[in-house]
């Protein structure tokens, strides 16, 4: 199994770690820590040293209740980092739902578009389709970040509804001319879902595998882990690693994390024990 991206054909025969680089003042767990270009680049380099296979760079927080950022502000945050991070030798992902940011990032040679709106914004699908080799991650979200948790989300069967949405979006992307090997899917843990919904998606995650695309899953430091453990956001490393391992054990091929070193070490042990072969089969 491979993920075709702009500069890299990523081998998913073993689980891959996507390290999070938030260039924002208001992200839920590390807002403001890497907001300057210099700090963000140092963080990129550190994540690679810790074992990140992919860097996911974003300039707008998507935490519940977050305010949208203008196109101009988002571009000002991410483009200097993307330009310099391109020399680091690993695939770069731009975490955005704005077509203008996608276009500017892809014009710099960025490898992946990671879109919480699953290319649903007007013009987004056309931008990705016009770049013939970039990778794309399509995520499920109910509502939008500002309001998605304002009222408790309701589903009949959350796994079936997430699967149906992801299938529809993948079909639309394929119809626009994007090859299947460029596509990954993300169930959107915490995006318009209760803790019960999130845990159901983890327990039944294998039901998403018949969609036929690699799964990229992000549990890192999220509120559900705090509700399960009683830990504040800064003390959720162990819970995040456990969730990442459980997700990989249920078929995820990429995990999106803040704590790269701990996750990478855990995956090495998991793989050495033979679990990697079982999950890939």
Tab-separated table of C-alpha atoms in Angstrom:
chain	number	residue	atom	x	y	z
A	1	UNK	CA	0.000	0.000	0.000
A	2	UNK	CA	1.359	3.405	-1.005
A	3	UNK	CA	0.286	7.040	-0.740
A	4	UNK	CA	1.268	9.031	-3.841
A	5	UNK	CA	2.191	12.633	-3.046
A	6	UNK	CA	3.884	15.443	-4.927
A	7	UNK	CA	7.501	14.481	-4.223
A	8	UNK	CA	7.186	11.165	-2.400
A	9	UNK	CA	5.529	7.806	-2.880
A	10	UNK	CA	5.014	6.921	0.774
A	11	UNK	CA	5.248	3.231	1.618
A	12	UNK	CA	2.439	2.392	4.041
A	13	UNK	CA	3.669	-1.141	4.607
A	14	UNK	CA	4.450	0.078	8.115
A	15	UNK	CA	2.432	2.678	10.039
A	16	UNK	CA	3.609	6.255	9.503
A	17	UNK	CA	3.761	9.105	12.013
A	18	UNK	CA	2.505	12.537	10.940
A	19	UNK	CA	3.893	15.218	13.247
A	20	UNK	CA	1.710	18.248	13.994
A	21	UNK	CA	3.143	21.741	13.474
A	22	UNK	CA	0.637	24.384	14.596
A	23	UNK	CA	1.617	27.917	13.568
A	24	UNK	CA	-1.257	29.389	15.546
A	25	UNK	CA	-1.805	31.353	18.743
A	26	UNK	CA	-4.917	29.396	19.761
A	27	UNK	CA	-4.577	25.665	19.074
A	28	UNK	CA	-6.091	23.625	21.885
A	29	UNK	CA	-2.880	21.995	23.181
A	30	UNK	CA	0.115	24.008	21.951
A	31	UNK	CA	-1.243	27.360	20.825
A	32	UNK	CA	1.452	30.003	20.491
A	33	UNK	CA	4.420	27.693	21.124
A	34	UNK	CA	5.478	27.589	17.461
A	35	UNK	CA	3.781	30.734	16.133
A	36	UNK	CA	6.936	32.350	14.724
A	37	UNK	CA	8.614	31.050	11.573
A	38	UNK	CA	11.872	30.334	13.413
A	39	UNK	CA	10.121	28.463	16.229
A	40	UNK	CA	8.019	26.473	13.771
A	41	UNK	CA	11.100	25.421	11.793
A	42	UNK	CA	12.915	24.357	14.960
A	43	UNK	CA	9.856	22.312	15.847
A	44	UNK	CA	9.830	20.719	12.374
A	45	UNK	CA	13.464	19.714	12.756
A	46	UNK	CA	12.865	18.317	16.234
A	47	UNK	CA	9.886	16.236	15.082
A	48	UNK	CA	11.957	14.730	12.271
A	49	UNK	CA	14.718	13.853	14.743
A	50	UNK	CA	12.077	12.192	16.932
A	51	UNK	CA	10.843	10.030	14.069
A	52	UNK	CA	8.175	11.930	12.148
A	53	UNK	CA	7.631	10.546	8.655
A	54	UNK	CA	5.400	13.459	7.547
A	55	UNK	CA	4.987	17.041	8.798
A	56	UNK	CA	1.474	18.522	8.915
A	57	UNK	CA	1.714	22.322	8.950
A	58	UNK	CA	-1.320	24.468	9.720
A	59	UNK	CA	-2.009	28.147	10.266
A	60	UNK	CA	-5.594	28.039	11.564
A	61	UNK	CA	-6.853	26.273	14.655
A	62	UNK	CA	-9.740	23.858	14.125
A	63	UNK	CA	-10.434	23.258	17.818
A	64	UNK	CA	-14.129	23.428	18.829
A	65	UNK	CA	-15.215	27.059	19.138
A	66	UNK	CA	-12.257	28.481	17.240
A	67	UNK	CA	-12.700	31.622	15.157
A	68	UNK	CA	-11.878	31.514	11.432
A	69	UNK	CA	-8.682	33.132	10.164
A	70	UNK	CA	-8.518	35.293	7.054
A	71	UNK	CA	-6.867	33.970	3.916
A	72	UNK	CA	-4.184	36.658	4.143
A	73	UNK	CA	-3.315	35.849	7.765
A	74	UNK	CA	-3.172	32.116	7.127
A	75	UNK	CA	-0.897	32.574	4.113
A	76	UNK	CA	1.378	34.866	6.111
A	77	UNK	CA	1.709	32.232	8.812
A	78	UNK	CA	2.318	29.125	6.719
A	79	UNK	CA	4.125	30.110	3.525
A	80	UNK	CA	7.482	31.115	5.101
A	81	UNK	CA	7.545	27.862	7.068
A	82	UNK	CA	6.604	25.745	4.066
A	83	UNK	CA	9.327	27.345	1.937
A	84	UNK	CA	12.054	26.521	4.452
A	85	UNK	CA	10.653	23.157	5.560
A	86	UNK	CA	10.766	21.921	1.951
A	87	UNK	CA	14.525	21.390	2.383
A	88	UNK	CA	14.087	18.978	5.299
A	89	UNK	CA	13.604	15.913	3.105
A	90	UNK	CA	10.259	14.621	4.373
A	91	UNK	CA	6.733	14.932	2.927
A	92	UNK	CA	4.981	18.179	3.842
A	93	UNK	CA	1.245	18.419	4.396
A	94	UNK	CA	-0.740	21.665	4.489
A	95	UNK	CA	-3.593	21.527	6.991
A	96	UNK	CA	-6.211	23.841	5.467
A	97	UNK	CA	-9.701	23.964	3.985
A	98	UNK	CA	-9.107	27.169	1.997
A	99	UNK	CA	-8.526	26.725	-1.753
A	100	UNK	CA	-6.274	29.795	-1.832
A	101	UNK	CA	-3.946	28.335	0.781
A	102	UNK	CA	-3.980	24.948	-0.962
A	103	UNK	CA	-3.009	26.537	-4.271
A	104	UNK	CA	-0.174	28.599	-2.798
A	105	UNK	CA	1.195	25.631	-0.858
A	106	UNK	CA	1.032	23.256	-3.817
A	107	UNK	CA	2.744	25.849	-6.011
A	108	UNK	CA	5.645	25.672	-3.527
A	109	UNK	CA	5.823	21.908	-4.017
A	110	UNK	CA	3.959	20.832	-0.867
A	111	UNK	CA	3.128	17.140	-1.007
A	112	UNK	CA	-0.269	16.728	0.678
A	113	UNK	CA	-3.486	18.657	1.285
A	114	UNK	CA	-5.043	17.680	4.619
A	115	UNK	CA	-8.572	19.104	4.549
A	116	UNK	CA	-11.021	18.953	7.455
A	117	UNK	CA	-13.766	19.878	4.960
A	118	UNK	CA	-12.942	16.984	2.585
A	119	UNK	CA	-12.501	19.368	-0.382
A	120	UNK	CA	-16.059	20.570	0.127
A	121	UNK	CA	-15.314	24.293	-0.075
A	122	UNK	CA	-16.021	25.842	-3.495
A	123	UNK	CA	-12.912	25.559	-5.648
A	124	UNK	CA	-10.990	23.197	-3.361
A	125	UNK	CA	-11.564	20.087	-5.442
A	126	UNK	CA	-10.481	21.909	-8.589
A	127	UNK	CA	-7.228	23.036	-6.959
A	128	UNK	CA	-6.250	19.499	-5.962
A	129	UNK	CA	-7.351	18.024	-9.286
A	130	UNK	CA	-5.209	20.569	-11.145
A	131	UNK	CA	-2.047	19.352	-9.378
A	132	UNK	CA	-1.558	15.917	-10.912
A	133	UNK	CA	0.345	14.133	-8.152
A	134	UNK	CA	-0.347	15.711	-4.743
A	135	UNK	CA	-1.772	13.570	-1.979
A	136	UNK	CA	-5.007	14.457	-0.208
A	137	UNK	CA	-6.624	13.506	3.092
A	138	UNK	CA	-10.420	13.771	3.216
A	139	UNK	CA	-11.825	14.150	6.740
A	140	UNK	CA	-15.333	13.789	8.126
A	141	UNK	CA	-16.666	16.742	10.114
A	142	UNK	CA	-20.193	17.523	11.258
A	143	UNK	CA	-20.707	21.303	11.089
A	144	UNK	CA	-17.709	23.651	11.330
A	145	UNK	CA	-15.122	24.252	14.067
A	146	UNK	CA	-16.824	27.357	15.477
A	147	UNK	CA	-20.112	25.568	16.181
A	148	UNK	CA	-19.540	21.805	15.795
A	149	UNK	CA	-19.694	21.103	19.542
A	150	UNK	CA	-22.117	23.886	20.505
A	151	UNK	CA	-24.939	21.354	20.614
A	152	UNK	CA	-24.464	17.644	21.241
A	153	UNK	CA	-24.113	15.931	17.853
A	154	UNK	CA	-26.646	13.218	17.059
A	155	UNK	CA	-26.116	10.225	14.752
A	156	UNK	CA	-28.177	7.139	14.089
A	157	UNK	CA	-25.078	5.013	13.502
A	158	UNK	CA	-21.962	7.165	13.609
A	159	UNK	CA	-19.704	4.608	11.911
A	160	UNK	CA	-22.111	3.991	9.045
A	161	UNK	CA	-22.728	7.722	8.549
A	162	UNK	CA	-19.025	8.576	8.589
A	163	UNK	CA	-18.346	5.759	6.129
A	164	UNK	CA	-21.103	6.945	3.787
A	165	UNK	CA	-19.779	10.522	3.842
A	166	UNK	CA	-16.193	9.475	3.193
A	167	UNK	CA	-17.286	7.183	0.364
A	168	UNK	CA	-19.230	10.023	-1.275
A	169	UNK	CA	-16.329	12.460	-0.992
A	170	UNK	CA	-13.792	9.932	-2.279
A	171	UNK	CA	-16.066	9.172	-5.231
A	172	UNK	CA	-16.367	12.891	-6.004
A	173	UNK	CA	-12.598	13.346	-5.855
A	174	UNK	CA	-12.031	10.331	-8.091
A	175	UNK	CA	-14.619	11.658	-10.565
A	176	UNK	CA	-12.601	14.896	-10.766
A	177	UNK	CA	-9.607	12.907	-12.000
A	178	UNK	CA	-7.672	12.319	-8.767
A	179	UNK	CA	-6.143	8.825	-8.710
A	180	UNK	CA	-7.112	6.502	-5.873
A	181	UNK	CA	-3.489	6.136	-4.733
A	182	UNK	CA	-3.438	9.859	-3.886
A	183	UNK	CA	-6.325	9.596	-1.391
A	184	UNK	CA	-6.446	8.864	2.335
A	185	UNK	CA	-9.468	9.106	4.640
A	186	UNK	CA	-9.824	10.445	8.194
A	187	UNK	CA	-12.893	9.691	10.368
A	188	UNK	CA	-12.481	13.052	12.112
A	189	UNK	CA	-12.158	12.165	15.782
A	190	UNK	CA	-13.589	15.052	17.825
A	191	UNK	CA	-15.045	16.955	14.884
A	192	UNK	CA	-18.762	17.188	15.573
A	193	UNK	CA	-18.829	14.016	17.666
A	194	UNK	CA	-19.317	13.121	21.323
A	195	UNK	CA	-16.867	10.966	23.242
A	196	UNK	CA	-19.205	8.006	22.743
A	197	UNK	CA	-19.122	8.600	18.973
A	198	UNK	CA	-15.326	8.860	18.975
A	199	UNK	CA	-14.901	5.655	20.955
A	200	UNK	CA	-17.356	3.843	18.687
A	201	UNK	CA	-15.313	4.925	15.680
A	202	UNK	CA	-12.196	3.511	17.321
A	203	UNK	CA	-13.811	0.234	18.350
A	204	UNK	CA	-15.371	-0.285	14.912
A	205	UNK	CA	-12.670	1.380	12.841
A	206	UNK	CA	-12.124	-1.737	10.711
A	207	UNK	CA	-15.580	-1.166	9.234
A	208	UNK	CA	-14.028	1.774	7.336
A	209	UNK	CA	-11.348	-0.375	5.675
A	210	UNK	CA	-13.640	-1.757	2.928
A	211	UNK	CA	-13.815	1.798	1.537
A	212	UNK	CA	-10.488	0.851	-0.003
A	213	UNK	CA	-8.305	3.798	1.049
A	214	UNK	CA	-5.625	4.137	3.752
A	215	UNK	CA	-6.877	5.581	7.034
A	216	UNK	CA	-5.228	8.587	8.675
A	217	UNK	CA	-6.416	9.025	12.258
A	218	UNK	CA	-5.767	11.739	14.848
A	219	UNK	CA	-6.460	11.130	18.538
A	220	UNK	CA	-3.583	13.169	19.933
A	221	UNK	CA	-4.411	14.929	23.246
A	222	UNK	CA	-8.119	15.205	22.383
A	223	UNK	CA	-10.930	15.866	24.844
A	224	UNK	CA	-12.264	12.311	24.768
A	225	UNK	CA	-8.929	11.109	26.148
A	226	UNK	CA	-9.275	13.630	28.954
A	227	UNK	CA	-12.777	12.411	29.718
A	228	UNK	CA	-11.588	8.790	29.819
A	229	UNK	CA	-8.504	9.432	31.953
A	230	UNK	CA	-9.360	12.581	33.889
A	231	UNK	CA	-6.093	14.142	32.689
A	232	UNK	CA	-5.677	17.737	31.485
A	233	UNK	CA	-4.513	18.310	27.930
A	234	UNK	CA	-0.838	18.567	28.879
A	235	UNK	CA	-0.859	15.193	30.620
A	236	UNK	CA	-2.355	13.060	27.858
A	237	UNK	CA	0.796	11.645	26.260
A	238	UNK	CA	0.223	8.090	27.498
A	239	UNK	CA	-3.448	8.200	26.538
A	240	UNK	CA	-2.583	9.598	23.108
A	241	UNK	CA	-0.020	6.885	22.445
A	242	UNK	CA	-2.478	4.210	23.563
A	243	UNK	CA	-5.135	5.586	21.228
A	244	UNK	CA	-2.652	5.742	18.346
A	245	UNK	CA	-1.632	2.119	18.887
A	246	UNK	CA	-5.255	1.002	19.147
A	247	UNK	CA	-6.028	2.854	15.930
A	248	UNK	CA	-3.099	1.257	14.103
A	249	UNK	CA	-4.109	-2.129	15.465
A	250	UNK	CA	-7.529	-1.537	13.872
A	251	UNK	CA	-5.997	-0.747	10.493
A	252	UNK	CA	-4.875	2.898	10.448
A	253	UNK	CA	-1.770	3.461	8.317
A	254	UNK	CA	-0.982	7.045	9.418
A	255	UNK	CA	-1.403	8.574	12.877
A	256	UNK	CA	-1.369	12.342	13.338
A	257	UNK	CA	0.283	13.222	16.662
A	258	UNK	CA	1.886	15.923	18.773
A	259	UNK	CA	4.108	13.536	20.739
A	260	UNK	CA	6.193	12.052	17.957
A	261	UNK	CA	9.020	10.450	19.949
A	262	UNK	CA	6.722	8.521	22.278
A	263	UNK	CA	4.480	7.407	19.423
A	264	UNK	CA	7.366	6.383	17.185
A	265	UNK	CA	8.949	4.331	19.979
A	266	UNK	CA	5.641	2.635	20.788
A	267	UNK	CA	5.123	1.734	17.132
A	268	UNK	CA	8.625	0.249	16.915
A	269	UNK	CA	7.846	-2.058	19.825
A	270	UNK	CA	4.419	-2.863	18.383
A	271	UNK	CA	6.010	-3.732	15.049
A	272	UNK	CA	8.827	-5.769	16.610
A	273	UNK	CA	6.219	-7.902	18.366
A	274	UNK	CA	4.771	-8.849	14.974
A	275	UNK	CA	1.608	-6.756	15.195
A	276	UNK	CA	2.573	-4.770	12.111
A	277	UNK	CA	2.348	-7.825	9.887
A	278	UNK	CA	-1.055	-8.709	11.316
A	279	UNK	CA	-2.512	-5.251	10.741
A	280	UNK	CA	-1.148	-4.990	7.206
A	281	UNK	CA	-2.596	-8.340	6.161
